[in-house]
Coordinates of C-alpha atoms in Angstrom, one line a residue:
Chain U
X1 CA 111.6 118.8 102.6
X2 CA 110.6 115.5 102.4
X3 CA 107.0 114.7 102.6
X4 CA 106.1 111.6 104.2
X5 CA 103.2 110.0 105.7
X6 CA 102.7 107.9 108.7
X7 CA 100.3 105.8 110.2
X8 CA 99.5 104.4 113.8
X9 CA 97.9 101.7 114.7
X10 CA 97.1 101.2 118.3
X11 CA 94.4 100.4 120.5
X12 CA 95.9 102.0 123.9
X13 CA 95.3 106.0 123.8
X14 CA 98.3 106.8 125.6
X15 CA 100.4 104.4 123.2
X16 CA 99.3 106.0 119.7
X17 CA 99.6 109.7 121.2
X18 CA 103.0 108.5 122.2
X19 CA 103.9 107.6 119.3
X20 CA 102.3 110.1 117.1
X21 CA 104.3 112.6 119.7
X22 CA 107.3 111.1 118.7
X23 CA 106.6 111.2 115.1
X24 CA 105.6 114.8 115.0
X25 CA 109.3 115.8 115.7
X26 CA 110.3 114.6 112.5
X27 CA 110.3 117.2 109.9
X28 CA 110.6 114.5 107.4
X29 CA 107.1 113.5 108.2
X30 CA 104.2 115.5 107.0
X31 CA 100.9 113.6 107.7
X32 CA 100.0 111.1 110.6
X33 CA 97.2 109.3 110.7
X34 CA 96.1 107.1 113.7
X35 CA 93.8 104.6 114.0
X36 CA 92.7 102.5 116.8
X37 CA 92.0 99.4 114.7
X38 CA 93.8 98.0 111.9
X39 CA 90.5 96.9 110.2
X40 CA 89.6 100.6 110.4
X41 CA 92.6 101.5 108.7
X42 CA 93.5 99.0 105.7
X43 CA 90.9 100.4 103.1
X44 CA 91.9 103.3 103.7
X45 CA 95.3 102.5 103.0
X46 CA 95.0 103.0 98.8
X47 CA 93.8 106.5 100.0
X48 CA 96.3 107.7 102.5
X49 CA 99.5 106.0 100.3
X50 CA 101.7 105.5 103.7
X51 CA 104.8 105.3 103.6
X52 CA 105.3 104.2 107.1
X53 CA 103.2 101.8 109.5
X54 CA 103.7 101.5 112.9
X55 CA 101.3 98.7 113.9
X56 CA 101.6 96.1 116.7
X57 CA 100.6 92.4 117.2
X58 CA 101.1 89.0 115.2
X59 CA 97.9 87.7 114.1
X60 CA 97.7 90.4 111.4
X61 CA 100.1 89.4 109.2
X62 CA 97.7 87.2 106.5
X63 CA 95.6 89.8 106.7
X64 CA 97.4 92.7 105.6
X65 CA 98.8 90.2 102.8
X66 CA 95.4 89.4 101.3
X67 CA 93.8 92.8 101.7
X68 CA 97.3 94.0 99.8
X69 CA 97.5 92.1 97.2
X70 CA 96.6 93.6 94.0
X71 CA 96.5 97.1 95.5
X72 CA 98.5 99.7 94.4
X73 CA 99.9 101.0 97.2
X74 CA 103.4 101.7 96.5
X75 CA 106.3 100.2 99.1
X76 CA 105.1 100.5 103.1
X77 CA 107.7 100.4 105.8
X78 CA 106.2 98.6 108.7
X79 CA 107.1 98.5 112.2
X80 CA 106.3 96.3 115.0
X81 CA 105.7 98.2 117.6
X82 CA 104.5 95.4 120.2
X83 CA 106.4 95.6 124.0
X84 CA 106.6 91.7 123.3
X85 CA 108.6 91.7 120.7
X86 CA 111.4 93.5 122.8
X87 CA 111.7 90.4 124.7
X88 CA 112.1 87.7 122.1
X89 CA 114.1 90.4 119.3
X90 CA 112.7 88.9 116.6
X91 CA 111.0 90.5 113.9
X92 CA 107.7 89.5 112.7
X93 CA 107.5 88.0 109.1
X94 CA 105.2 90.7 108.1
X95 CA 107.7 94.1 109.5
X96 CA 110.5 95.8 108.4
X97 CA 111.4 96.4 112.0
X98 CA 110.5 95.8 115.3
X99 CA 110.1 98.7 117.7
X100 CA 109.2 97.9 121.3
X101 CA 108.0 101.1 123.1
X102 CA 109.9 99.7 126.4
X103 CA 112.9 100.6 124.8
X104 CA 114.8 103.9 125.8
X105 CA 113.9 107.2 124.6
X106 CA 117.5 107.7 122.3
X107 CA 117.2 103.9 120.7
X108 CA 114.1 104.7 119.5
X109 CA 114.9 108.1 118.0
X110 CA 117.8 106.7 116.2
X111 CA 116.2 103.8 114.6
X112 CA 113.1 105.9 113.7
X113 CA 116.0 108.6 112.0
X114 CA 117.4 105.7 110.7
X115 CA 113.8 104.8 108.9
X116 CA 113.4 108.3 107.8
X117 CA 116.8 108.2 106.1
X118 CA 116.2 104.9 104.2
X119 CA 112.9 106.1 103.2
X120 CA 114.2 109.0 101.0
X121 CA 113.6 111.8 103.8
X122 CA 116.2 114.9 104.4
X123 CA 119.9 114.8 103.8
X124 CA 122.3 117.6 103.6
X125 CA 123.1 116.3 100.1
X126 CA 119.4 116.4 99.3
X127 CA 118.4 119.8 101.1
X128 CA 119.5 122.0 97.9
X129 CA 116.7 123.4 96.1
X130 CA 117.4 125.1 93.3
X131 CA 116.8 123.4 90.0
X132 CA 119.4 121.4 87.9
X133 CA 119.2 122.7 84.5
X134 CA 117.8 119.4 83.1
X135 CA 115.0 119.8 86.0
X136 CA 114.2 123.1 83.9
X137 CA 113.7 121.6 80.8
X138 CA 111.4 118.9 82.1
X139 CA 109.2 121.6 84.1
X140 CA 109.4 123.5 80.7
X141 CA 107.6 120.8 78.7
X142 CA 105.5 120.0 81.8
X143 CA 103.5 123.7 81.6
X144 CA 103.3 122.9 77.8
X145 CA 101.0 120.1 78.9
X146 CA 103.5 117.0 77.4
X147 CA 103.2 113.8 78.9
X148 CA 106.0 111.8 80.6
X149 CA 106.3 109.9 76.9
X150 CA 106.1 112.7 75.0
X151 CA 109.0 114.7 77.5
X152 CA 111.1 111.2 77.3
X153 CA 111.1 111.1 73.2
X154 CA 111.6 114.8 72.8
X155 CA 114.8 115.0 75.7
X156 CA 115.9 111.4 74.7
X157 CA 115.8 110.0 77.9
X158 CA 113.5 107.4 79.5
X159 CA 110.2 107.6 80.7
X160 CA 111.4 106.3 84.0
X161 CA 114.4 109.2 83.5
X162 CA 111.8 111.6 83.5
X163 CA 110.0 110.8 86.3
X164 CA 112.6 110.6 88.8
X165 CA 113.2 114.3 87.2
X166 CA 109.7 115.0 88.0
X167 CA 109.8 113.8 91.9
X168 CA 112.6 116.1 92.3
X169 CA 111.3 119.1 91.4
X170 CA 107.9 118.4 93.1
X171 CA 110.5 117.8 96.5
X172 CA 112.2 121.1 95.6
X173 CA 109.5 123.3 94.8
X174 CA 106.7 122.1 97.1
X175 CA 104.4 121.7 94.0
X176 CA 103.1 118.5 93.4
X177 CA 100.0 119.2 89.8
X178 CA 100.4 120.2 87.0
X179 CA 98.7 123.6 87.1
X180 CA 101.0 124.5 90.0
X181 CA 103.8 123.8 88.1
X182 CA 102.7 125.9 85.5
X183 CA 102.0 128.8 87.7
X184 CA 105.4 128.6 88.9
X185 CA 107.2 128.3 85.8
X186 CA 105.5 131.4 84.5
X187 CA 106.0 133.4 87.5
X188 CA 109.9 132.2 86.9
X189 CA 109.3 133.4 83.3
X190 CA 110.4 130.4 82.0
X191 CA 107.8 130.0 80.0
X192 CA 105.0 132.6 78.6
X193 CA 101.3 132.2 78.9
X194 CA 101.2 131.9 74.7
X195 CA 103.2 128.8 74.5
X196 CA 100.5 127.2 77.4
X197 CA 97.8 128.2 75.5
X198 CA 98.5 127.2 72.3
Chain I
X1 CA 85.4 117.4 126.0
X2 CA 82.1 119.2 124.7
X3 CA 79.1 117.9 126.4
X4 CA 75.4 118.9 126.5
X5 CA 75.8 120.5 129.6
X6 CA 78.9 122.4 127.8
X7 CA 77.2 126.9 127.2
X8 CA 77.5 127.4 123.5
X9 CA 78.5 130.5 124.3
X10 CA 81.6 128.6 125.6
X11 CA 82.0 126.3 123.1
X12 CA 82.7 128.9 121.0
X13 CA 85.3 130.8 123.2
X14 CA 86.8 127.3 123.4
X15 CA 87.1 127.1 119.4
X16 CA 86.0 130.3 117.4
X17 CA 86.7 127.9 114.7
X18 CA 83.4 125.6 115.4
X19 CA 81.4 129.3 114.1
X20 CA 80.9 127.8 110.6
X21 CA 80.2 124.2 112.2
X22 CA 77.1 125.7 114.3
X23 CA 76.0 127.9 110.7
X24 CA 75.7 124.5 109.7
X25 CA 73.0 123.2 111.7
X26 CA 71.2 126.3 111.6
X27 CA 72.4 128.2 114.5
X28 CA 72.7 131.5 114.9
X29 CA 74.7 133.6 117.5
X30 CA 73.1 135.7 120.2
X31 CA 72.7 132.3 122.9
X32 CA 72.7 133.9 125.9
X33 CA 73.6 131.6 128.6
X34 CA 71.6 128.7 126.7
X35 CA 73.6 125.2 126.7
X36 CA 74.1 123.0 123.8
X37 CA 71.6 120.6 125.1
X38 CA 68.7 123.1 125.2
X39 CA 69.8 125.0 122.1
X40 CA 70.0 121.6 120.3
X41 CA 66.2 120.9 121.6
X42 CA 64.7 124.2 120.6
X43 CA 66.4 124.1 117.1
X44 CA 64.9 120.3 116.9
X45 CA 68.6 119.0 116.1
X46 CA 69.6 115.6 117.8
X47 CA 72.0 116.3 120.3
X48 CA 74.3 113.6 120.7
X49 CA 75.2 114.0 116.3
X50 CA 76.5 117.7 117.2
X51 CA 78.3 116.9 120.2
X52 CA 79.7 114.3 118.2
X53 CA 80.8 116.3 114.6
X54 CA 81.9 119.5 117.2
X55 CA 84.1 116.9 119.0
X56 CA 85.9 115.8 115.9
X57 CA 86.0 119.0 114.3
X58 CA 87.6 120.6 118.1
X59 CA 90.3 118.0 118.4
X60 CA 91.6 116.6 116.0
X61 CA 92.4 113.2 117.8
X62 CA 89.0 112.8 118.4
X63 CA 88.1 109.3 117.7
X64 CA 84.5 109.1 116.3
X65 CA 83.2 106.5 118.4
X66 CA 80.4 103.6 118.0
X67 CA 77.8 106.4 118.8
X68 CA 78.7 108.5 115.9
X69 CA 77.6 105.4 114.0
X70 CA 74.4 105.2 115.7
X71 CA 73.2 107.8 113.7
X72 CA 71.3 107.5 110.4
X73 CA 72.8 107.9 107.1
X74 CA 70.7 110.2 106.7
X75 CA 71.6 112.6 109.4
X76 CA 75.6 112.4 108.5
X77 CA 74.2 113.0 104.7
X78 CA 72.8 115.6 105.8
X79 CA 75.2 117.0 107.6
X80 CA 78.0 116.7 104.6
X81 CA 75.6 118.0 102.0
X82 CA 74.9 121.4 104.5
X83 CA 79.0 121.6 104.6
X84 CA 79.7 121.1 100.6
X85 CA 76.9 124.3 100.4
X86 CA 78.8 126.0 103.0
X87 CA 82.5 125.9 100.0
X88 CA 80.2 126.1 97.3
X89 CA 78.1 129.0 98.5
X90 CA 80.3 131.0 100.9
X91 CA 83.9 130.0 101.0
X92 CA 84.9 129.3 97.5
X93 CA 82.9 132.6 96.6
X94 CA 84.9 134.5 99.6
X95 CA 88.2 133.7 98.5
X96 CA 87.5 134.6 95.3
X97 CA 86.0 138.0 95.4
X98 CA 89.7 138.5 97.9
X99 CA 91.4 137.6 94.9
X100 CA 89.1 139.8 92.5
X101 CA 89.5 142.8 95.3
X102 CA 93.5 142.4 94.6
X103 CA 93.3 142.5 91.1
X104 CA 91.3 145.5 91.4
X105 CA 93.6 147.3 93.8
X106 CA 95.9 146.7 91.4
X107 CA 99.2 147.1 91.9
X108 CA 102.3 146.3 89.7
X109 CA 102.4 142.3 88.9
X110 CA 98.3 142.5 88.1
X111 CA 99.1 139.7 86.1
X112 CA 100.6 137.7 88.1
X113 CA 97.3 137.7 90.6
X114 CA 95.8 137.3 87.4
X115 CA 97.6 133.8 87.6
X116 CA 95.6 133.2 90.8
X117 CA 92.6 133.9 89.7
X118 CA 92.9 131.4 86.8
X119 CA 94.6 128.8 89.3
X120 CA 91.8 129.0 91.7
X121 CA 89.2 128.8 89.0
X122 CA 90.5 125.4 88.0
X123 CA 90.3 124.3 91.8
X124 CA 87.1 125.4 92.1
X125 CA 85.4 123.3 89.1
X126 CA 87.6 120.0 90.1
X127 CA 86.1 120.5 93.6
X128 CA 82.3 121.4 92.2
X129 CA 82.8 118.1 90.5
X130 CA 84.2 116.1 93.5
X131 CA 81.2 117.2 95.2
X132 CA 78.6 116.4 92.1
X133 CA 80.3 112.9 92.2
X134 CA 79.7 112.7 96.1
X135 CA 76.2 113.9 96.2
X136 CA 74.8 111.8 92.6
X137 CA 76.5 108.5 93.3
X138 CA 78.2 108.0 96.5
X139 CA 75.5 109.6 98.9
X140 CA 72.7 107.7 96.9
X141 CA 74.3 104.7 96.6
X142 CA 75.0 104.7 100.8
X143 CA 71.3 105.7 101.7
X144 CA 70.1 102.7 99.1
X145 CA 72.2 100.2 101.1
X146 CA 71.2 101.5 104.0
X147 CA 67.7 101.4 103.5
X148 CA 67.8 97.9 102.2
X149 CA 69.4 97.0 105.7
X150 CA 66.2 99.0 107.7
X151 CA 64.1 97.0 105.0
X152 CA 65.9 94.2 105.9
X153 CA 65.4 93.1 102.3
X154 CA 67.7 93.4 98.9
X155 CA 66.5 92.9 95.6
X156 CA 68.5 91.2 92.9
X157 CA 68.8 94.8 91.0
X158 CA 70.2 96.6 94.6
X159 CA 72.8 93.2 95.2
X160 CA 74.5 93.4 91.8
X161 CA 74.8 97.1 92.3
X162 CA 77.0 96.3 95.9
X163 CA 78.7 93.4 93.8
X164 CA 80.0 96.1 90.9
X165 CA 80.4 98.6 93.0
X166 CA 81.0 98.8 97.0
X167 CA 81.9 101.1 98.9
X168 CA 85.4 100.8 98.7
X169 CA 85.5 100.7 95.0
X170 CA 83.7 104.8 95.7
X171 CA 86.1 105.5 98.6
X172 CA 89.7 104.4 96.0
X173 CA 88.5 106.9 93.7
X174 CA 89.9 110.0 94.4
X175 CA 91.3 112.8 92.6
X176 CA 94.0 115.9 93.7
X177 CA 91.7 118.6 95.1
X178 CA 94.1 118.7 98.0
X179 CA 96.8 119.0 96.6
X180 CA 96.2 121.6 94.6
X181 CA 95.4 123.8 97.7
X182 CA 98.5 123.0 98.9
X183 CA 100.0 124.6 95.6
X184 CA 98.3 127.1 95.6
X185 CA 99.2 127.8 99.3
X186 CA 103.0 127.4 98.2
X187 CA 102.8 129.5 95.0
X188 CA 101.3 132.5 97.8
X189 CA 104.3 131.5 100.2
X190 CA 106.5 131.1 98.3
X191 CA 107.0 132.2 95.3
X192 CA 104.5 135.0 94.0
X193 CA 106.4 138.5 93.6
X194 CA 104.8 140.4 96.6
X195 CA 102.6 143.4 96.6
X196 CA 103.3 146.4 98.9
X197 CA 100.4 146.2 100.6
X198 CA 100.5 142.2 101.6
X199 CA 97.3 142.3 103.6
X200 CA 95.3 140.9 100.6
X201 CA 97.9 138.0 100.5
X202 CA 97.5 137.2 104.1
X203 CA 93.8 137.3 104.1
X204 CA 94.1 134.7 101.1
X205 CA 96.5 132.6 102.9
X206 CA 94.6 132.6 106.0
X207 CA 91.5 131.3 104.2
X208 CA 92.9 128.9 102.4
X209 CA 94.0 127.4 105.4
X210 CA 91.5 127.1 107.1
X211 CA 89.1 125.7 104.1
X212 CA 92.1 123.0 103.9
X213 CA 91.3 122.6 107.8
X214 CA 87.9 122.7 107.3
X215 CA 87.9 120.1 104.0
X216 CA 90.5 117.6 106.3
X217 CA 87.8 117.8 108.9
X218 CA 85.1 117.2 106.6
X219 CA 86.8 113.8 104.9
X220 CA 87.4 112.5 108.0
X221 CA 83.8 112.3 108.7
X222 CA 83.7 110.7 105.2
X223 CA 86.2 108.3 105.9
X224 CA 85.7 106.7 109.6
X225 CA 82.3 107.5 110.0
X226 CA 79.9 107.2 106.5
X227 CA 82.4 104.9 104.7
X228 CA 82.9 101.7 107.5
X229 CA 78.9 102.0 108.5
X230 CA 78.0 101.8 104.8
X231 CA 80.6 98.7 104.3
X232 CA 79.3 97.1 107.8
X233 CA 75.7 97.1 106.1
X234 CA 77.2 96.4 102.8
X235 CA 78.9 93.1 104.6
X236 CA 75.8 91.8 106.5
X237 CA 73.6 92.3 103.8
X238 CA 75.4 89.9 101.2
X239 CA 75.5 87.7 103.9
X240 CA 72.1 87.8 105.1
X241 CA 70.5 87.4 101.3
X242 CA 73.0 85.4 99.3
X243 CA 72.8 84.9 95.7
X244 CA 69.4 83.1 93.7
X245 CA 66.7 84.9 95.5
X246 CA 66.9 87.8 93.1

């Protein structure tokens, strides 16, 4: 399962629960957080790590830039979700997207599935959970307590190499530390408490 | 909605969850027909704060409004440092006797509860030290800024302490207590060789969600309430007394 999170920013009640509604249905979408206000929302943004923003209105966009910069936030997928924008069908410099909630209920659902799928979230391909043997190895040296460096020089691969290795097995298992990966590889037997310890 | 006029006694029919909320500001069961607003009175505890943390905690959705940030630091300080006793004391202590209480009952695959055990131990120190770190730095260093705002003064010492570090800089810190209880939820779900008997499990499972619930609950407090009335002060207060006066 994919494990995303979203925010909503929206002043009007009705609006946000509507879209958090919507949301909800996603199974590729595990936290939601709303927020009236986006001033409420941005320094919490480090915190949360979004991966998707649904925010509305123009003015914003300078702001988000210069409260961003220098933040390490990873990539955020925004969306323009203001009825005006349906009218003109332009995007604002500052989205990804543009969103109007004017438009019909199946539009909306596909471009949002759409989102979900460029974002990394559930494909058939992808649903397979078992790990590759490579996987194995990594979450091997992982309960010895290596770092990515010392896992990269010992399986000659890249840092990088290992991890992307590492995301997928945190997908697959549902495990995202260290100590829970542990636990699970010795309840898999795949390694035994004396190698942790020593 | 939860008013004043709301009976506790239906508040809690409403949300058995809220029990631990009420334990909290030092009420006890046995209320009669007594409304929040009079039991508030009697127990001496400002009414519109409870309404205000019970609303948040009942619905999630609930938007802590400009009221919420009425309040004094101190109250909401308060407040948080009554709920960190509440894992320290009870929860964290619960689940782990549960866990102790399967080991003992001991079944084949001891060791792997054993595992547990260990696991949670581990959780439990990260989250005493999350605590520590909220109670010796960030809670001090909101109710100084705050009561250089009352003061309506700010010594030189107090602004280069805002200047290193701010709220924010406190709030960006953070470290995986969370996600190890989801884990450690996982690990129980899905992948530790079951006992016959699974009760113990379930009993785990259920109180590990709802401390999860419970810590969620207790962030977002954190977050919308203490954090943007600390930075609001924070804001005005470099404004109000700009550098050289020190």
């Amino acid at each position: 399962m994919a494990d995303l999170t979203a925010i909503v920013i929206e002043s009007s009640y009705v609006i946000r629960k509507g879209w958090t509604q919507i949301l909800r249905s996603f199974d590729e979408i595990r936290n939601i957080y709303e927020f009236a206000e986006i001033e409420e929302c941005l320094p919490l943004l480090p915190k949360y790590h979004p991966d998707l923003v649904l925010y509305h209105s123009s003015r914003i966009h300078q702001e988000i830039g210069s409260y961003l910069s220098g933040k390490e936030i990873g990539k955020i997928f925004w969306v323009d979700i203001s009825p005006e924008e349906h009218k003109k069908e332009n995007v604002p410099e500052w989205a990804d997207l543009s969103l109007s909630p004017l438009l019909p209920r199946e539009r909306i659902r596909q471009s949002l599935e759409q989102i979900m799928h460029d974002l990394g979230g559930v494909t058939d391909q992808d649903n397979h959970t078992e790990l590759s043997h490579r996987e194995i190895t990594v979450l091997k040296l992982i309960s010895r307590g290596l770092t990515n460096k010392e896992i990269a020089d010992k399986m000659y691969i890249s840092p990088h190499t290992v991890i992307t290795h590492r995301k997928n097995i945190t997908r697959k298992l549902g495990i995202k530390t260290v100590a829970g990966l542990t636990v699970y590889a010795i309840l898999n037997k795949l390694v035994s408490l004396d190698e942790i310890e020593s | 909605m939860i008013t004043g006029k709301t009976k506790m006694a239906d508040l809690i029919h409403l949300n058995h969850k809220l029990l631990p909320v009420i334990g909290r500001f030092g009420i006890s069961l046995g209320f009669g027909d007594s409304t929040v607003n009079e039991i508030c009175r009697k127990k001496g505890i400002e009414t519109a704060f409870f309404l205000e943390v019970v609303n948040a905690f009942h619905d999630p959705d609930y938007y802590p409004q400009e009221n919420l940030r009425q309040f004094s630091l101190q109250l909401i300080v308060d407040y948080l440092r009554n709920t960190h006793r509440f894992y320290l004391d009870k929860k964290i202590p619960e689940i782990e006797e549960m866990i102790e209480a399967m080991i003992r009952d001991c079944y084949p695959g001891k060791e792997h509860i054993d595992l547990i055990k260990v696991f949670f131990g581990n959780y439990r120190k990260e989250l005493i030290a999350h605590i520590e770190r909220e109670e010796e730095t960030v809670f001090p260093y909101a109710l100084m800024v705050e009561e250089a705002f009352l003061k309506g003064s700010l010594t030189g010492e107090q602004r280069e302490q805002i200047r290193k570090r701010s709220m924010k800089d406190y709030q960006e810190e953070h470290d995986d207590i969370e996600e190890k209880l989801y884990d450690l939820k996982n690990i129980i779900i899905k992948y530790l060789p079951q006992p016959q008997d699974v009760s113990g499990c379930t009993h785990i499972l259920y109180e590990l969600f709802y401390l999860e619930q419970d810590i969620n609950d207790h962030s977002r407090i954190e977050d919308k309430v203490l954090a943007p009335k600390v930075e609001q002060m924070e804001k005005v207060l470099l404004e109000r007394y700009p550098l050289s006066d020190g």
